[in-house]
Coordinates of C-alpha atoms and ligand atoms in Angstrom, one line a residue:
X347 CA 39.4 64.0 -1.7
X348 CA 39.6 63.0 2.0
X349 CA 37.6 60.2 3.5
X350 CA 37.9 58.3 6.7
X351 CA 40.0 55.2 6.6
X352 CA 38.4 51.9 5.9
X353 CA 39.6 48.3 6.1
X354 CA 39.0 46.3 3.0
X355 CA 38.9 42.6 3.8
X356 CA 40.4 40.5 1.0
X357 CA 40.4 36.8 1.3
X358 CA 40.9 37.1 5.1
X359 CA 43.8 39.6 4.8
X360 CA 43.3 43.2 5.3
X361 CA 44.8 45.9 3.0
X362 CA 44.8 49.2 4.9
X363 CA 43.4 52.0 3.0
X364 CA 44.0 55.5 4.3
X365 CA 42.9 58.7 2.7
X366 CA 44.8 58.5 -0.5
X367 CA 47.1 55.6 0.4
X368 CA 47.0 51.8 0.4
X369 CA 49.3 49.5 2.6
X370 CA 49.6 45.9 1.8
X371 CA 49.2 43.1 4.4
X372 CA 52.4 41.5 5.7
X373 CA 52.5 37.7 5.6
X374 CA 53.2 36.0 9.0
X375 CA 56.7 35.0 7.9
X376 CA 57.8 38.6 8.1
X377 CA 57.8 40.7 11.2
X378 CA 57.2 44.4 11.5
X379 CA 60.1 46.9 11.9
X380 CA 61.3 47.2 15.4
X381 CA 62.8 50.6 14.5
X382 CA 60.3 52.5 12.5
X383 CA 56.6 53.0 12.2
X384 CA 55.0 55.0 9.4
X385 CA 51.6 56.7 9.4
X386 CA 50.4 58.1 6.1
X387 CA 47.5 60.6 6.4
X388 CA 47.2 59.2 10.0
X389 CA 46.9 55.5 9.0
X390 CA 49.5 53.0 10.1
X391 CA 51.3 51.2 7.2
X392 CA 52.6 47.6 7.3
X393 CA 56.3 47.9 7.8
X394 CA 58.7 44.9 7.4
X395 CA 61.8 44.1 9.4
X396 CA 64.7 43.1 7.1
X397 CA 68.4 42.9 6.7
X398 CA 70.5 46.1 7.1
X399 CA 67.4 48.1 6.5
X400 CA 63.7 47.8 7.1
X401 CA 61.0 48.7 4.5
X402 CA 57.5 49.6 3.8
X403 CA 55.6 49.4 0.5
X404 CA 52.4 51.4 -0.3
X405 CA 50.6 53.1 -3.1
X406 CA 49.1 56.6 -3.0
X407 CA 47.0 59.1 -5.0
X408 CA 49.3 61.6 -6.6
X409 CA 48.8 65.3 -7.2
X410 CA 47.7 66.5 -3.8
X411 CA 49.7 66.5 -0.6
X412 CA 49.9 63.3 1.5
X413 CA 51.4 63.4 5.0
X414 CA 54.1 61.0 6.0
X415 CA 55.0 60.5 9.7
X416 CA 58.0 58.2 10.5
X417 CA 58.4 57.4 14.1
X418 CA 61.9 56.3 15.1
X419 CA 60.8 54.0 17.9
X420 CA 64.2 53.3 19.4
X421 CA 65.3 56.9 19.5
X422 CA 64.5 59.3 22.2
X423 CA 64.9 62.1 19.7
X424 CA 65.9 62.6 16.1
X425 CA 69.3 64.4 15.9
X426 CA 70.1 63.9 12.3
X427 CA 68.3 62.6 9.2
X428 CA 68.8 62.2 5.5
X429 CA 66.1 61.6 3.0
X430 CA 67.4 60.2 -0.3
X431 CA 67.1 61.1 -3.2
X432 CA 68.5 64.3 -1.7
X433 CA 67.5 66.2 -4.9
X434 CA 63.8 65.9 -4.2
X435 CA 62.1 69.0 -2.9
X436 CA 61.1 67.5 0.4
X437 CA 60.6 69.9 3.4
X438 CA 60.8 67.7 6.4
X439 CA 60.5 68.6 10.1
X440 CA 61.3 66.8 13.3
X441 CA 58.8 66.6 16.2
X442 CA 60.4 64.5 19.0
X443 CA 60.7 60.9 17.7
X444 CA 58.9 61.8 14.5
X445 CA 60.1 62.9 11.1
X446 CA 57.3 64.5 9.1
X447 CA 57.0 65.5 5.5
X448 CA 54.5 65.7 2.8
X449 CA 54.6 64.4 -0.8
X450 CA 52.5 65.1 -3.8
X451 CA 54.2 62.5 -6.0
X452 CA 55.1 58.9 -5.5
X453 CA 58.8 58.3 -4.8
X454 CA 61.1 55.5 -3.6
X455 CA 62.9 56.9 -0.6
X456 CA 65.7 55.8 1.6
X457 CA 65.6 57.5 5.0
X458 CA 68.4 57.4 7.5
X459 CA 67.7 58.6 11.0
X460 CA 70.5 59.1 13.6
X461 CA 72.9 56.2 13.1
X462 CA 70.2 53.6 12.8
X463 CA 69.6 51.2 10.0
X464 CA 67.9 52.7 7.0
X465 CA 64.2 52.7 6.4
X466 CA 63.2 52.2 2.7
X467 CA 59.9 53.7 1.8
X468 CA 58.6 52.5 -1.5
X469 CA 55.6 54.5 -2.7
X470 CA 53.9 53.6 -6.0
X471 CA 51.1 55.4 -7.7
X472 CA 47.8 53.7 -7.2
X473 CA 47.1 50.9 -9.5
X474 CA 45.0 51.8 -12.5
X475 CA 44.3 48.4 -14.2
X476 CA 43.2 46.1 -11.4
X477 CA 41.6 43.0 -12.9
X478 CA 38.6 41.3 -11.4
X479 CA 39.3 38.3 -9.2
X480 CA 37.3 36.1 -11.5
X481 CA 35.6 36.4 -14.8
X482 CA 36.0 35.8 -18.5
X483 CA 39.7 35.4 -19.3
X484 CA 40.7 35.5 -15.6
X485 CA 42.2 32.4 -14.1
X486 CA 42.2 32.6 -10.3
X487 CA 44.8 30.3 -8.9
X488 CA 42.6 29.4 -6.0
X489 CA 40.4 27.6 -8.5
X490 CA 43.4 25.6 -9.5
X491 CA 44.1 24.2 -6.1
X492 CA 46.8 26.8 -5.2
X493 CA 47.6 26.8 -1.5
X494 CA 47.6 30.4 -0.2
X495 CA 48.5 29.4 3.4
X496 CA 52.1 28.8 2.6
X497 CA 52.0 25.3 4.0
X498 CA 52.5 23.2 0.9
X499 CA 54.5 23.6 -2.3
X500 CA 52.2 25.0 -5.1
X501 CA 51.4 23.4 -8.4
X502 CA 48.2 25.5 -8.7
X503 CA 49.8 28.6 -10.1
X504 CA 51.4 26.7 -13.0
X505 CA 48.1 24.9 -13.6
X506 CA 46.2 28.2 -13.8
X507 CA 48.9 29.6 -16.0
X508 CA 48.8 26.6 -18.4
X509 CA 45.0 26.9 -18.6
X510 CA 45.4 30.7 -19.3
X511 CA 48.0 29.9 -22.0
X512 CA 45.3 28.1 -24.0
X513 CA 43.4 31.4 -24.2
X514 CA 45.8 34.2 -25.3
X515 CA 45.2 37.5 -23.6
X516 CA 44.2 35.8 -20.3
X517 CA 45.2 36.9 -16.8
X518 CA 46.3 34.6 -14.0
X519 CA 45.1 36.2 -10.8
X520 CA 46.9 35.6 -7.5
X521 CA 44.9 36.8 -4.5
X522 CA 46.5 37.8 -1.2
X523 CA 48.2 35.0 0.7
X524 CA 51.5 33.2 0.9
X525 CA 52.4 30.7 -1.8
X526 CA 55.4 28.4 -1.7
X527 CA 56.1 28.1 -5.4
X528 CA 58.3 25.8 -7.6
X529 CA 59.4 26.9 -11.1
X530 CA 56.8 29.0 -12.9
X531 CA 56.9 29.2 -16.7
X532 CA 54.8 32.2 -18.0
X533 CA 52.9 31.2 -21.1
X534 CA 52.7 33.1 -24.4
X535 CA 50.5 36.2 -24.3
X536 CA 49.4 35.9 -20.7
X537 CA 49.6 38.2 -17.7
X538 CA 50.4 37.3 -14.1
X539 CA 48.7 39.5 -11.6
X540 CA 49.9 39.6 -8.0
X541 CA 47.5 41.4 -5.8
X542 CA 48.9 43.5 -3.0
X543 CA 49.4 41.1 -0.1
X544 CA 50.1 38.1 -2.4
X545 CA 53.6 36.7 -1.7
X546 CA 55.3 34.1 -3.9
X547 CA 58.1 32.4 -2.0
X548 CA 61.0 30.4 -3.2
X549 CA 61.4 27.3 -0.9
X550 CA 65.2 27.4 -1.0
X551 CA 65.5 23.6 -1.6
X552 CA 67.1 22.3 -4.7
X553 CA 64.7 19.3 -4.8
X554 CA 61.8 21.6 -5.5
X555 CA 63.3 23.0 -8.7
X556 CA 64.5 22.2 -12.1
X557 CA 68.3 22.7 -12.5
X558 CA 69.0 25.2 -15.2
X559 CA 72.7 25.6 -14.8
X560 CA 75.7 25.4 -12.6
X561 CA 77.9 28.4 -11.9
X562 CA 81.5 27.2 -11.5
X563 CA 82.4 29.4 -8.6
X564 CA 79.1 28.9 -6.9
X565 CA 76.2 26.4 -7.1
X566 CA 73.6 24.7 -9.1
X567 CA 70.9 27.2 -10.0
X568 CA 67.4 27.5 -11.4
X569 CA 65.3 30.2 -13.2
X570 CA 62.4 30.6 -10.8
X571 CA 59.9 32.6 -12.8
X572 CA 60.7 32.6 -16.5
X573 CA 58.9 33.1 -19.9
X574 CA 58.3 30.5 -22.5
X575 CA 60.8 30.9 -25.3
X576 CA 59.7 32.4 -28.6
X577 CA 56.8 34.0 -26.7
X578 CA 55.4 37.5 -26.7
X579 CA 53.2 40.0 -24.8
X580 CA 53.8 38.5 -21.3
X581 CA 53.3 40.7 -18.3
X582 CA 53.8 40.5 -14.6
X583 CA 52.0 43.2 -12.6
X584 CA 50.2 44.2 -9.4
X585 CA 51.5 45.1 -6.0
X586 CA 52.4 41.6 -4.6
X587 CA 55.8 40.3 -3.5
X588 CA 58.2 37.9 -5.2
X589 CA 60.4 36.6 -2.4
X590 CA 63.5 34.7 -3.4
X591 CA 64.3 33.5 0.1
X592 CA 67.9 34.0 -1.0
X593 CA 69.9 33.9 2.2
X594 CA 68.4 30.5 3.1
X595 CA 68.8 29.3 -0.5
X596 CA 72.5 30.1 -0.5
X597 CA 72.9 28.6 2.9
X598 CA 71.6 25.4 1.2
X599 CA 74.2 25.8 -1.5
X600 CA 71.7 26.5 -4.2
X601 CA 70.6 29.6 -6.0
X602 CA 68.1 31.1 -8.5
X603 CA 67.6 33.9 -10.9
X604 CA 64.2 35.1 -9.7
X605 CA 62.5 36.8 -12.7
X606 CA 63.8 35.8 -16.1
X607 CA 62.1 37.1 -19.2
X608 CA 64.1 35.1 -21.8
X609 CA 63.6 34.6 -25.5
X610 CA 60.4 36.8 -25.5
X611 CA 59.1 39.9 -27.1
X612 CA 57.2 42.8 -25.7
X613 CA 57.6 41.8 -22.0
X614 CA 56.3 44.1 -19.3
X615 CA 56.8 44.2 -15.5
X616 CA 54.9 46.8 -13.5
X617 CA 54.6 46.9 -9.8
X618 CA 55.6 43.9 -7.7
X619 CA 58.3 44.0 -5.1
X620 CA 61.2 41.5 -5.6
X621 CA 63.2 40.6 -2.5
X622 CA 66.0 38.4 -1.3
X623 CA 67.7 37.2 -4.4
X624 CA 70.2 34.4 -4.2
X625 CA 71.8 35.4 -7.6
X626 CA 71.1 38.0 -10.2
X627 CA 67.5 38.9 -9.4
X628 CA 65.8 40.2 -12.5
X629 CA 67.5 39.4 -15.8
X630 CA 65.9 40.1 -19.2
X631 CA 67.8 37.6 -21.5
X632 CA 67.7 37.9 -25.2
X633 CA 64.5 39.9 -25.0
X634 CA 63.3 42.3 -27.7
X635 CA 61.1 45.0 -26.3
X636 CA 61.0 45.1 -22.5
X637 CA 59.5 47.6 -20.1
X638 CA 60.2 47.3 -16.4
X639 CA 58.6 49.9 -14.3
X640 CA 57.6 50.5 -10.7
X641 CA 60.1 47.8 -9.9
X642 CA 61.6 47.4 -6.5
X643 CA 64.4 45.0 -5.7
X644 CA 65.4 44.5 -2.1
X645 CA 68.3 42.2 -1.8
X646 CA 70.4 41.5 1.3
X647 CA 73.9 42.7 1.9
X648 CA 75.1 39.3 3.1
X649 CA 74.6 37.4 -0.2
X650 CA 77.2 37.7 -2.9
X651 CA 76.5 38.1 -6.7
X652 CA 72.9 39.2 -6.0
X653 CA 72.7 41.9 -8.7
X654 CA 69.5 43.8 -9.0
X655 CA 68.6 44.2 -12.7
X656 CA 71.0 42.7 -15.3
X657 CA 69.9 43.3 -18.9
X658 CA 71.5 40.7 -21.0
X659 CA 71.8 40.5 -24.8
X660 CA 68.5 42.4 -25.2
X661 CA 67.2 45.2 -27.4
X662 CA 64.8 48.1 -26.8
X663 CA 64.7 47.8 -23.0
X664 CA 63.5 50.5 -20.7
X665 CA 63.8 50.4 -16.9
X666 CA 61.9 53.3 -15.5
X667 CA 61.1 54.1 -11.8
X668 CA 63.1 51.4 -10.1
X669 CA 65.0 50.9 -6.9
X670 CA 67.6 48.2 -6.6
X671 CA 69.4 47.5 -3.3
X672 CA 71.9 44.7 -3.5
X673 CA 75.3 43.6 -2.3
X674 CA 76.4 43.3 -5.9
X675 CA 75.6 45.7 -8.8
X676 CA 72.3 47.5 -8.7
X677 CA 71.8 48.0 -12.5
X678 CA 74.0 46.6 -15.3
X679 CA 74.1 45.3 -18.8
X680 CA 76.0 42.3 -20.2
X681 CA 76.7 40.2 -23.2
X682 CA 78.1 36.8 -22.6
X683 CA 79.7 33.6 -24.0
X684 CA 77.6 30.8 -25.4
X685 CA 77.1 27.7 -23.3
X686 CA 79.2 28.9 -20.5
X687 CA 77.9 28.2 -17.0
X688 CA 74.9 30.4 -16.5
X689 CA 74.3 30.9 -20.3
X690 CA 73.7 27.2 -20.9
X691 CA 69.9 27.6 -20.8
X692 CA 69.8 30.8 -23.0
X693 CA 67.3 30.4 -25.8
X694 CA 69.4 31.7 -28.7
X695 CA 73.0 32.1 -29.9
X696 CA 74.8 35.1 -28.3
X697 CA 73.2 38.4 -29.3
X698 CA 74.1 42.1 -29.3
X699 CA 72.7 44.4 -26.7
X700 CA 71.2 47.7 -28.0
X701 CA 69.0 50.6 -27.0
X702 CA 68.7 50.0 -23.3
X703 CA 67.7 52.9 -21.0
X704 CA 67.6 53.1 -17.3
X705 CA 65.8 56.2 -16.0
X706 CA 64.5 57.4 -12.7
X707 CA 66.3 54.7 -10.8
X708 CA 67.7 54.6 -7.2
X709 CA 70.8 52.4 -6.5
X710 CA 72.3 51.2 -3.2
X711 CA 75.1 48.7 -3.5
X712 CA 78.6 47.8 -2.4
X713 CA 79.5 47.3 -6.0
X714 CA 78.5 49.5 -9.0
X715 CA 75.4 51.6 -9.0
X716 CA 75.1 51.8 -12.8
X717 CA 77.4 49.7 -14.9
X718 CA 78.1 48.3 -18.4
X719 CA 79.8 44.9 -17.9
X720 CA 81.3 42.7 -16.9
X721 CA 80.9 40.7 -20.1
X722 CA 81.2 42.4 -23.4
X723 CA 81.4 39.4 -25.7
X724 CA 79.0 40.9 -28.2
X725 CA 78.5 44.6 -29.0
X726 CA 76.8 46.7 -26.4
X727 CA 75.5 49.9 -28.0
X728 CA 73.4 52.8 -27.0
X729 CA 73.1 52.2 -23.3
X730 CA 71.8 55.2 -21.4
X731 CA 71.6 55.6 -17.6
X732 CA 69.8 58.9 -16.8
X733 CA 67.9 60.9 -14.2
X734 CA 69.0 58.6 -11.5
X735 CA 70.5 58.6 -8.1
X736 CA 73.1 56.6 -6.1
X737 CA 72.3 56.4 -2.4
X738 CA 75.6 54.6 -1.8
X739 CA 77.9 52.5 -3.9
X740 CA 81.4 51.2 -4.1
X741 CA 81.6 52.7 -7.6
X742 CA 78.9 55.2 -8.6
X743 CA 79.0 54.8 -12.4
X744 CA 81.2 52.8 -14.7
X745 CA 82.1 50.6 -17.6
X746 CA 84.0 47.5 -16.6
X747 CA 85.1 45.9 -19.8
X748 CA 86.2 42.6 -18.5
X749 CA 85.6 39.4 -20.5
X750 CA 85.0 39.7 -24.2
X751 CA 86.4 41.3 -27.4
X752 CA 83.4 43.3 -28.6
X753 CA 83.0 47.1 -28.1
X754 CA 81.0 49.0 -25.6
X755 CA 79.9 51.8 -27.8
X756 CA 77.8 55.0 -27.1
X757 CA 77.3 54.6 -23.4
X758 CA 75.8 57.6 -21.7
X759 CA 75.5 58.6 -18.0
X760 CA 73.4 61.7 -17.8
X761 CA 71.9 63.6 -14.8
X762 CA 73.1 61.2 -12.1
X763 CA 73.4 62.3 -8.5
X764 CA 76.0 60.3 -6.6
X765 CA 75.2 61.0 -3.0
X766 CA 77.6 58.7 -1.2
X767 CA 80.3 56.1 -1.8
X768 CA 81.5 53.2 0.4
X769 CA 83.3 49.9 -0.3
X770 CA 85.7 49.0 -3.0
X771 CA 84.6 46.4 -5.6
X772 CA 87.5 44.9 -7.5
X773 CA 89.8 47.4 -5.8
X774 CA 88.0 50.4 -7.2
X775 CA 86.4 53.0 -4.8
X776 CA 85.4 56.0 -6.9
X777 CA 82.6 57.9 -8.4
X778 CA 83.7 56.8 -12.0
X779 CA 85.6 53.8 -13.3
X780 CA 85.9 53.1 -17.0
X781 CA 88.5 50.3 -17.6
X782 CA 89.4 47.5 -19.9
X783 CA 91.0 44.4 -18.5
X784 CA 91.4 40.7 -19.5
X785 CA 89.9 38.0 -17.4
X786 CA 90.1 34.2 -17.8
X787 CA 91.8 34.6 -21.2
X788 CA 88.4 35.8 -22.6
X789 CA 89.8 38.7 -24.5
X790 CA 89.8 42.4 -24.4
X791 CA 87.8 45.0 -26.4
X792 CA 87.4 48.7 -26.8
X793 CA 85.2 51.3 -25.0
X794 CA 84.1 54.0 -27.5
X795 CA 82.1 57.2 -27.4
X796 CA 81.2 57.5 -23.7
X797 CA 79.3 60.6 -22.5
X798 CA 79.4 61.6 -18.9
X799 CA 77.0 64.5 -18.6
X800 CA 75.5 66.5 -15.8
X801 CA 76.8 64.4 -13.0
X802 CA 76.9 65.5 -9.4
X803 CA 79.5 63.5 -7.5
X804 CA 79.0 64.6 -3.9
X805 CA 81.9 62.2 -3.0
X806 CA 84.8 61.3 -5.1
X807 CA 85.6 58.0 -3.4
X808 CA 88.4 56.6 -1.2
X809 CA 90.6 55.8 -4.2
X810 CA 91.5 57.4 -7.5
X811 CA 88.9 57.6 -10.2
X812 CA 89.8 55.3 -13.0
X813 CA 90.0 55.7 -16.8
X814 CA 92.2 53.1 -18.3
X815 CA 92.5 51.2 -21.6
X816 CA 94.3 47.9 -22.1
X817 CA 97.1 48.7 -24.6
X818 CA 97.9 50.8 -27.6
X819 CA 95.4 49.0 -29.8
X820 CA 92.6 48.3 -27.3
X821 CA 91.7 51.7 -25.8
X822 CA 89.1 53.8 -24.1
X823 CA 88.4 56.2 -27.0
X824 CA 86.3 59.3 -26.9
X825 CA 85.1 60.2 -23.4
X826 CA 83.2 63.5 -23.2
X827 CA 82.7 65.1 -19.9
X828 CA 80.0 67.7 -19.7
X829 CA 79.1 69.5 -16.5
X830 CA 80.5 67.2 -13.9
X831 CA 80.2 68.7 -10.4
X832 CA 82.7 67.3 -7.9
X833 CA 82.4 67.5 -4.1
X834 CA 79.8 70.2 -4.0
X835 CA 81.6 72.5 -6.4
X836 CA 79.4 75.2 -8.0
X837 CA 81.3 75.1 -11.3
X838 CA 81.8 72.0 -13.5
X839 CA 85.2 70.4 -13.6
X840 CA 87.5 71.4 -16.4
X841 CA 90.4 69.0 -15.8
X842 CA 90.9 65.3 -15.1
X843 CA 92.6 66.4 -11.9
X844 CA 89.5 68.1 -10.6
X845 CA 87.6 64.8 -11.2
X846 CA 90.3 62.8 -9.4
X847 CA 91.1 61.1 -12.7
X848 CA 94.5 62.5 -12.9
X849 CA 96.6 59.4 -12.1
X850 CA 98.9 57.0 -14.0
X851 CA 95.9 55.0 -15.1
X852 CA 94.4 57.1 -17.8
X853 CA 96.9 55.3 -19.9
X854 CA 95.7 53.9 -23.2
X855 CA 92.9 56.4 -23.5
X856 CA 92.4 58.9 -26.3
X857 CA 89.9 61.6 -27.2
X858 CA 89.1 62.8 -23.7
X859 CA 87.1 66.0 -24.1
X860 CA 85.3 68.6 -22.1
X861 CA 82.1 70.0 -23.3
X862 CA 80.8 72.1 -20.4
X863 CA 77.7 74.1 -21.0
X864 CA 77.7 75.9 -17.6
Ligands
NAG695 C1 53.0 33.1 -29.3 O1 52.0 33.7 -30.0 C2 52.4 34.2 -31.3 C3 51.2 34.9 -31.9 O2 50.1 34.1 -32.0 C4 52.9 33.1 -32.2 O3 53.4 33.7 -33.4 C5 54.1 32.4 -31.4 O4 54.5 31.3 -32.2 C6 53.6 32.0 -30.1 N1 54.7 31.4 -29.3 C7 54.6 30.3 -28.6 C8 55.8 29.9 -27.9 O5 53.6 29.6 -28.6
NAG696 C1 96.9 44.4 -27.2 O1 96.3 43.4 -26.5 C2 95.7 42.4 -27.3 C3 95.0 41.4 -26.4 O2 95.8 40.9 -25.4 C4 96.8 41.8 -28.2 O3 96.2 40.8 -29.1 C5 97.5 42.8 -29.0 O4 98.5 42.3 -29.7 C6 98.0 43.9 -28.0 N1 98.5 45.0 -28.8 C7 99.8 45.5 -28.5 C8 100.2 46.6 -29.4 O5 100.4 45.0 -27.6
NAG697 C1 97.7 51.5 -12.7 O1 97.3 50.2 -13.2 C2 98.3 49.2 -13.0 C3 97.8 47.9 -13.6 O2 96.5 47.6 -13.2 C4 98.6 49.1 -11.5 O3 99.6 48.1 -11.3 C5 99.0 50.4 -10.9 O4 99.2 50.3 -9.5 C6 98.0 51.5 -11.2 N1 98.5 52.8 -10.8 C7 97.7 53.7 -10.2 C8 98.4 55.0 -9.9 O5 96.6 53.5 -9.8

């Protein structure tokens, strides 16, 4: 249904509602893109100027066509463009400075026009479970003295959370506004709802936070938003923003993991935008049952070790519909040593990692798009990366078995489109790297039963692909290649050579098989 656009006034901040689309107000601390504007069904969306890319976040009705018009404001005309994922059936046309297309489904897109910075368009489906601002079981942070003007450091959100924790099943409601926030501990069986236009911001100053650990090669660090240990049924949802203020934090020689579900069961994250991490941004640690969806992580390219999502020592985890843009790895899994730097605050003894699935994800990184490792100190088993896309990466997909003696067993990469490669993390620059090495005398362990299936590698990388065990007892054993299409080939590869894996370093591997179906 089409209706004329209206402006909904929410606590003094306007969310723009176009026919079928909602744009979220931009806090004053951000400025709009100087390069791009976006109209959706005729209505201007709130764009944000950022690091090497600008972005916009909106939600839309799905099922019927919605028109997108990107205006490249600095360009007299559009000579070239790329819309990623390239495998989407998007028919775009150019009219002068505008790139126009229509979508029926919500997608996360990276749009490159001429040689300008990228424009990241994050489209979510409309929210379906929006809570009331107040009511039975709803704790509005403004009723707990939260400052939504961004002027003072907030204790109000934790106060509302602590009150909610006394009544299991409650929701902490954060209305639009800017909140400078200290550590937040999410209580057992509560939900944190961030309305579109609500921005939680990390101050960047160590004095405002509890020290959780020190990382030897970097700085003291905190967990910004974490769960109570031994908790369950905690949820973070909505369309607000969690802003790690990471560049400033690192300039202050401090850092934070931003969203840390740890020692909890049945955790859910649905919808908020996470930006500017100063270290690994979203890290489920020793979680059993975890569902992260409609999750957007926009890190900067000038902050190191700012991985997107790192799943650590957790079981039954699904990451579905995600975009992670980061200097370091976009999506990875790890098992680590006890009481070692960043693991000091972990709730339990080291645990195995099992049954972790990443699907419908979009990666952009100078390191690995999709990776198991580094850190295989406990077994990692049944990790699946599927139906996903690499916009650009140093290494598209891989297993980097560095640190630890346990096995990485049954890792599957399936239906992955590697669009582009650039950079060379750890000397690798390739679509695929599976390798075992020893680091810091922390041992070596095997990689077993890997499946590489239905992969499109549009680029092979500046260096050789890499398939390499450690020695005759610690090997990469059992790698099955099924339907790997290299460099736009119409037929799947049938030899290592065709996949650029035919070099001296497929040493100490065994059981390499082809199982093409096409
Ligand atoms: C959370 O609630 C569950 C169910 O009531 C309970 O078993 C568990 O001990 C609680 N955890 C904490 C940290 O209070
Ligand atoms: C393989 O490497 C491991 C770890 O360094 C070592 O313990 C083992 O003896 C090596 N095996 C051989 C055959 O060299
Ligand atoms: C193979 O690996 C070894 C050890 O990492 C390295 O010295 C050598 O240069 C590599 N060879 C090739 C062809 O990549």
